[in-house]
Short mmCIF file of C-alpha atoms in Angstrom, two decimals:
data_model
loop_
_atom_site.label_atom_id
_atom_site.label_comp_id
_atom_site.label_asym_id
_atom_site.label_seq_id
_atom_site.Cartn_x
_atom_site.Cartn_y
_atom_site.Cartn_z
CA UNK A 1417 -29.18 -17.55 13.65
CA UNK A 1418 -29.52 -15.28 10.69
CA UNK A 1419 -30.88 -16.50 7.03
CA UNK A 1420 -27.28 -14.97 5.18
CA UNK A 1421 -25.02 -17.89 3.48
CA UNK A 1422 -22.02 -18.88 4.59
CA UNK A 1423 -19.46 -19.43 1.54
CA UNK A 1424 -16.50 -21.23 1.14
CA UNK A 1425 -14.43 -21.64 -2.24
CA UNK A 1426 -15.32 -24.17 -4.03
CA UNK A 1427 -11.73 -24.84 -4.76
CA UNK A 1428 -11.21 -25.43 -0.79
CA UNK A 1429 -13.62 -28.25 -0.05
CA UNK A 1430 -14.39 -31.98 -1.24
CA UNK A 1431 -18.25 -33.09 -1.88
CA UNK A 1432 -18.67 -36.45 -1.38
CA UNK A 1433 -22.03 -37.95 -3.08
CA UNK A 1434 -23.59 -38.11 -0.36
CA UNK A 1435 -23.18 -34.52 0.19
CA UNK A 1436 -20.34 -34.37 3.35
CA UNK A 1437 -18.26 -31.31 2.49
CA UNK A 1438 -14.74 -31.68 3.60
CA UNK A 1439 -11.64 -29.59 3.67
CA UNK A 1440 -8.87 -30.10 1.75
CA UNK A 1441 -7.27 -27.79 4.82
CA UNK A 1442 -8.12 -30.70 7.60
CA UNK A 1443 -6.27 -33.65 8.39
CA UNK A 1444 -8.16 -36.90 8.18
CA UNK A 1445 -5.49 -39.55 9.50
CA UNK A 1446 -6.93 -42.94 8.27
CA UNK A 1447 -10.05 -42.42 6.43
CA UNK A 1448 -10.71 -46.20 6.00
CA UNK A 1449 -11.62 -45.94 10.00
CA UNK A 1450 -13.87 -43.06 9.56
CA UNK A 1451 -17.39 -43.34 8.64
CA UNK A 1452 -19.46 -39.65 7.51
CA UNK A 1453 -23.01 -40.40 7.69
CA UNK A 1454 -23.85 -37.71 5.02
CA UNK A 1455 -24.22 -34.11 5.09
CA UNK A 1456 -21.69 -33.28 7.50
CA UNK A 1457 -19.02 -30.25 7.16
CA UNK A 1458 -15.88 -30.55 8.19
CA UNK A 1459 -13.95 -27.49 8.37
CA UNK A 1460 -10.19 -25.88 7.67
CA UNK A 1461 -7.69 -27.13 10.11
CA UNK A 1462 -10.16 -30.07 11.82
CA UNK A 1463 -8.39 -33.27 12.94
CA UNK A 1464 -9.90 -36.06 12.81
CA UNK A 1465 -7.66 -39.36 13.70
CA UNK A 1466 -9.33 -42.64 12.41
CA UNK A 1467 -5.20 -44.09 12.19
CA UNK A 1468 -5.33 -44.64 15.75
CA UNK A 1469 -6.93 -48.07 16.33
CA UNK A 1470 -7.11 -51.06 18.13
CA UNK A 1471 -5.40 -53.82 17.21
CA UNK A 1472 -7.12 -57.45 15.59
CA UNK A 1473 -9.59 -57.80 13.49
CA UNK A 1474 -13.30 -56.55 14.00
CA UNK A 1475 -11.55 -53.03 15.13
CA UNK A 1476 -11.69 -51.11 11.78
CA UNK A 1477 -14.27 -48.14 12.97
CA UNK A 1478 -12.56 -46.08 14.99
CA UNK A 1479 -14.50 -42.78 14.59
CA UNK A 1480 -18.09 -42.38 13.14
CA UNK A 1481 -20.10 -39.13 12.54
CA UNK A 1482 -23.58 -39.13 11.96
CA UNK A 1483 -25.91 -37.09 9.52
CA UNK A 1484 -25.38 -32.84 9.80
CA UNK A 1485 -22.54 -33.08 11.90
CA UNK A 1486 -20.99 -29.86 11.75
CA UNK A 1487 -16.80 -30.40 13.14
CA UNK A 1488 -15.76 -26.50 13.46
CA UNK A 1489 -12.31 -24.89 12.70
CA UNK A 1490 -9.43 -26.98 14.61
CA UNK A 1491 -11.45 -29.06 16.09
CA UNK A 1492 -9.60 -32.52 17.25
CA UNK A 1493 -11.39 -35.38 17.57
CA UNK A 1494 -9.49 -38.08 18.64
CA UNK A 1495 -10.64 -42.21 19.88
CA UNK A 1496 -10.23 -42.06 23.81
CA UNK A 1497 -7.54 -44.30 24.92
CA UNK A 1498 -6.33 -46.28 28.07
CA UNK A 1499 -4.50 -49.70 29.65
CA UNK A 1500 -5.90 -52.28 30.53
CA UNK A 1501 -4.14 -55.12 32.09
CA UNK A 1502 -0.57 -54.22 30.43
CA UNK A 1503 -2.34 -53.45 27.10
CA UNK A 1504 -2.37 -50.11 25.73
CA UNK A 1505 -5.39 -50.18 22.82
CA UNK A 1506 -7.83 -47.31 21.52
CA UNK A 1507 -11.54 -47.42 21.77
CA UNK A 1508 -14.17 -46.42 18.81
CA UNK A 1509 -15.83 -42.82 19.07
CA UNK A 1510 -19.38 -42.99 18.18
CA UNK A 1511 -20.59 -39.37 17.41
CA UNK A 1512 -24.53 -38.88 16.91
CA UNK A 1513 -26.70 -36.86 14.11
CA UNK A 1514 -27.09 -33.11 14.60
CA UNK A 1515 -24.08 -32.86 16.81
CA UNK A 1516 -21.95 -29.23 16.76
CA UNK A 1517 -18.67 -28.91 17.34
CA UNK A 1518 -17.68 -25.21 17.92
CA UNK A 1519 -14.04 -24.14 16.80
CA UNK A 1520 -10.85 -25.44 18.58
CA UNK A 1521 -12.63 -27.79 20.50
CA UNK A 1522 -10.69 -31.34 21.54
CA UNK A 1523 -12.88 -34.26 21.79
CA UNK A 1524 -11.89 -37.60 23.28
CA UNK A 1525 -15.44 -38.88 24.18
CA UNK A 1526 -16.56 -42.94 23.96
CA UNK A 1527 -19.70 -41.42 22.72
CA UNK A 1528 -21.90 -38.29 21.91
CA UNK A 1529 -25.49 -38.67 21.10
CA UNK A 1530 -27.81 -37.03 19.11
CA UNK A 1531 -28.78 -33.18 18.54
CA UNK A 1532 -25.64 -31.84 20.87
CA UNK A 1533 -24.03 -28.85 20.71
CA UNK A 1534 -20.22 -28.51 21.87
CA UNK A 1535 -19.16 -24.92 22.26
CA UNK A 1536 -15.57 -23.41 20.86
CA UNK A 1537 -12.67 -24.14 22.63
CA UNK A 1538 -13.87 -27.18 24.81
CA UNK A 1539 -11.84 -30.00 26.07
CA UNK A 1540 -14.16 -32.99 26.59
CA UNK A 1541 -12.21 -35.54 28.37
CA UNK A 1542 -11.63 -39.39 27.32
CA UNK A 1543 -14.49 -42.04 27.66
CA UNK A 1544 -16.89 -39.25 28.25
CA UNK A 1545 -20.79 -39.56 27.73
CA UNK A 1546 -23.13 -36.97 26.40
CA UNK A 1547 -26.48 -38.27 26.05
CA UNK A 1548 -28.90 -36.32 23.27
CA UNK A 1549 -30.29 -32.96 23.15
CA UNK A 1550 -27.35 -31.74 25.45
CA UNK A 1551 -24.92 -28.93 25.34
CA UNK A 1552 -21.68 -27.88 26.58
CA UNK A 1553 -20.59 -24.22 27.13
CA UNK A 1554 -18.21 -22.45 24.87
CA UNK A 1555 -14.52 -22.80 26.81
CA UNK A 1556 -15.85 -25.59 29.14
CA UNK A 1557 -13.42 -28.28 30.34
CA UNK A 1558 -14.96 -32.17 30.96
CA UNK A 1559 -12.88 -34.12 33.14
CA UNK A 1560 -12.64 -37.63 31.89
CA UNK A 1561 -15.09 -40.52 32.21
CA UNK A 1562 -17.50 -37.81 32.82
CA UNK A 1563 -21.53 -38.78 31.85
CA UNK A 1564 -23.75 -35.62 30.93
CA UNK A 1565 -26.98 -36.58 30.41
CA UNK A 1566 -29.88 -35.80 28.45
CA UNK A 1567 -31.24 -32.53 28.37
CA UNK A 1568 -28.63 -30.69 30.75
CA UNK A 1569 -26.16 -27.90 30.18
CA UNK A 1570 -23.18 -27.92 31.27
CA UNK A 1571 -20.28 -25.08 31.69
CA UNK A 1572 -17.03 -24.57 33.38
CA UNK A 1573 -13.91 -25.70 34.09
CA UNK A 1574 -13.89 -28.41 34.98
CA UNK A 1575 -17.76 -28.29 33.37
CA UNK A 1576 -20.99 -28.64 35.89
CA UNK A 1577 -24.39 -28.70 35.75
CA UNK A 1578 -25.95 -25.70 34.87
CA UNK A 1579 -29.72 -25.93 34.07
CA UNK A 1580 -31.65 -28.45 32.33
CA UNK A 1581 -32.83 -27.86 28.33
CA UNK A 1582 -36.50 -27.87 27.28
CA UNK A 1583 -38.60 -30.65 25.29
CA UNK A 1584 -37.72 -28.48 22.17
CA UNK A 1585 -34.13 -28.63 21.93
CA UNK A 1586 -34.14 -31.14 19.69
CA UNK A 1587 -36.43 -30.10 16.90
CA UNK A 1588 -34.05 -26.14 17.85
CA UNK A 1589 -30.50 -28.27 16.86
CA UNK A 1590 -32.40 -30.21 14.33
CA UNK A 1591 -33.35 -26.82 12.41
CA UNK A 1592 -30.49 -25.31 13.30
CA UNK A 1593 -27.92 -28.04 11.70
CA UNK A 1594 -30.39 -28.49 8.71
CA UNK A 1595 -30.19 -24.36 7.91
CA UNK A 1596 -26.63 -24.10 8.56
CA UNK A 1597 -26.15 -26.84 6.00
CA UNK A 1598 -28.02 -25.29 3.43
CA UNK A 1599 -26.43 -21.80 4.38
CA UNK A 1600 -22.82 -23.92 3.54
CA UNK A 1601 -22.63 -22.71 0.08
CA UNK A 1602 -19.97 -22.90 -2.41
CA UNK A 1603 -18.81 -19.39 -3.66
CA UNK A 1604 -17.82 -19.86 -6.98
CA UNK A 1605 -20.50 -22.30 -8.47
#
């Protein structure tokens, strides 16, 4: 990954204090069901849909990123869904620190843990697993209910195993969503 910064208009994105840079060009659909654990960019024509939500009380988080999550160019990320006994309800997304999200990517996953990278144009089916420090192909397709699991890649469609990761790859996303962070910078300071 090259050292030379990435800028957006300042005009374009939202800083939140604790430093989550949002665009004013995504749709966040129920931000009270959305929690940013700091530091995380999301980018022009992301979806994010925190409005769809189980019913009661005690169901409020319905989607929550964690630190240097970066949620590419129209991505969708959306709370996996299903019936159950006559009962149609959403479940809560729980998405990890250092997780990537390439561009045009549709995520539907119970949960993704830490250090993962998700390539462009993915479709990673509802109620799927990724444990940490994997990642999934650009244009890979993850059938539903799927579990990848630590240290793996995955590609294809529908995705597979292709080769497990080494030791490193977490300090390698670590760096990596720390510099492209601080690469993130606005162009008219």
């Amino acid at each position: 990954m090259s050292s030379t910064p990435i800028y957006y208009s300042k005009a374009e994105y939202i800083e939140t204090d604790t430093g989550n840079k949002v665009s004013r060009r995504a749709t966040i659909s129920g931000p009270q069901n959305i929690i940013l654990g700091g530091k995380t960019i999301i980018c022009t024509g992301a979806i994010i849909r925190g409005d769809l939500r189980r019913v009661g009380p005690g169901h409020a988080v319905v989607i929550s990123l964690g630190r240097y999550c970066l949620i590419g160019e129209g991505c969708v990320l959306r709370p996996p869904y299903k019936t159950y006994r006559g009962t149609f309800n959403y479940y809560p997304m729980k998405v990890g620190d250092h997780v990537h999200i390439g561009a045009n990517s549709v995520v539907e996953a119970a949960a993704i843990g830490n250090h993962v990278e998700i390539g462009k144009n993915c479709v990673i089916g509802k109620f799927t697993m990724i444990k940490d420090c994997a990642k999934i192909a650009d244009n890979t397709v993850i059938p539903p209910n799927t579990v990848i699991p630590a240290l793996s890649s995955f590609s294809g469609s529908p995705g597979h195993f292709v080769e497990y990761l080494p030791e490193s790859t977490q300090e390698l996303v670590e760096s990596s969503t720390k510099r492209y962070y601080n690469l993130f910078q606005p162009l008219d300071r």
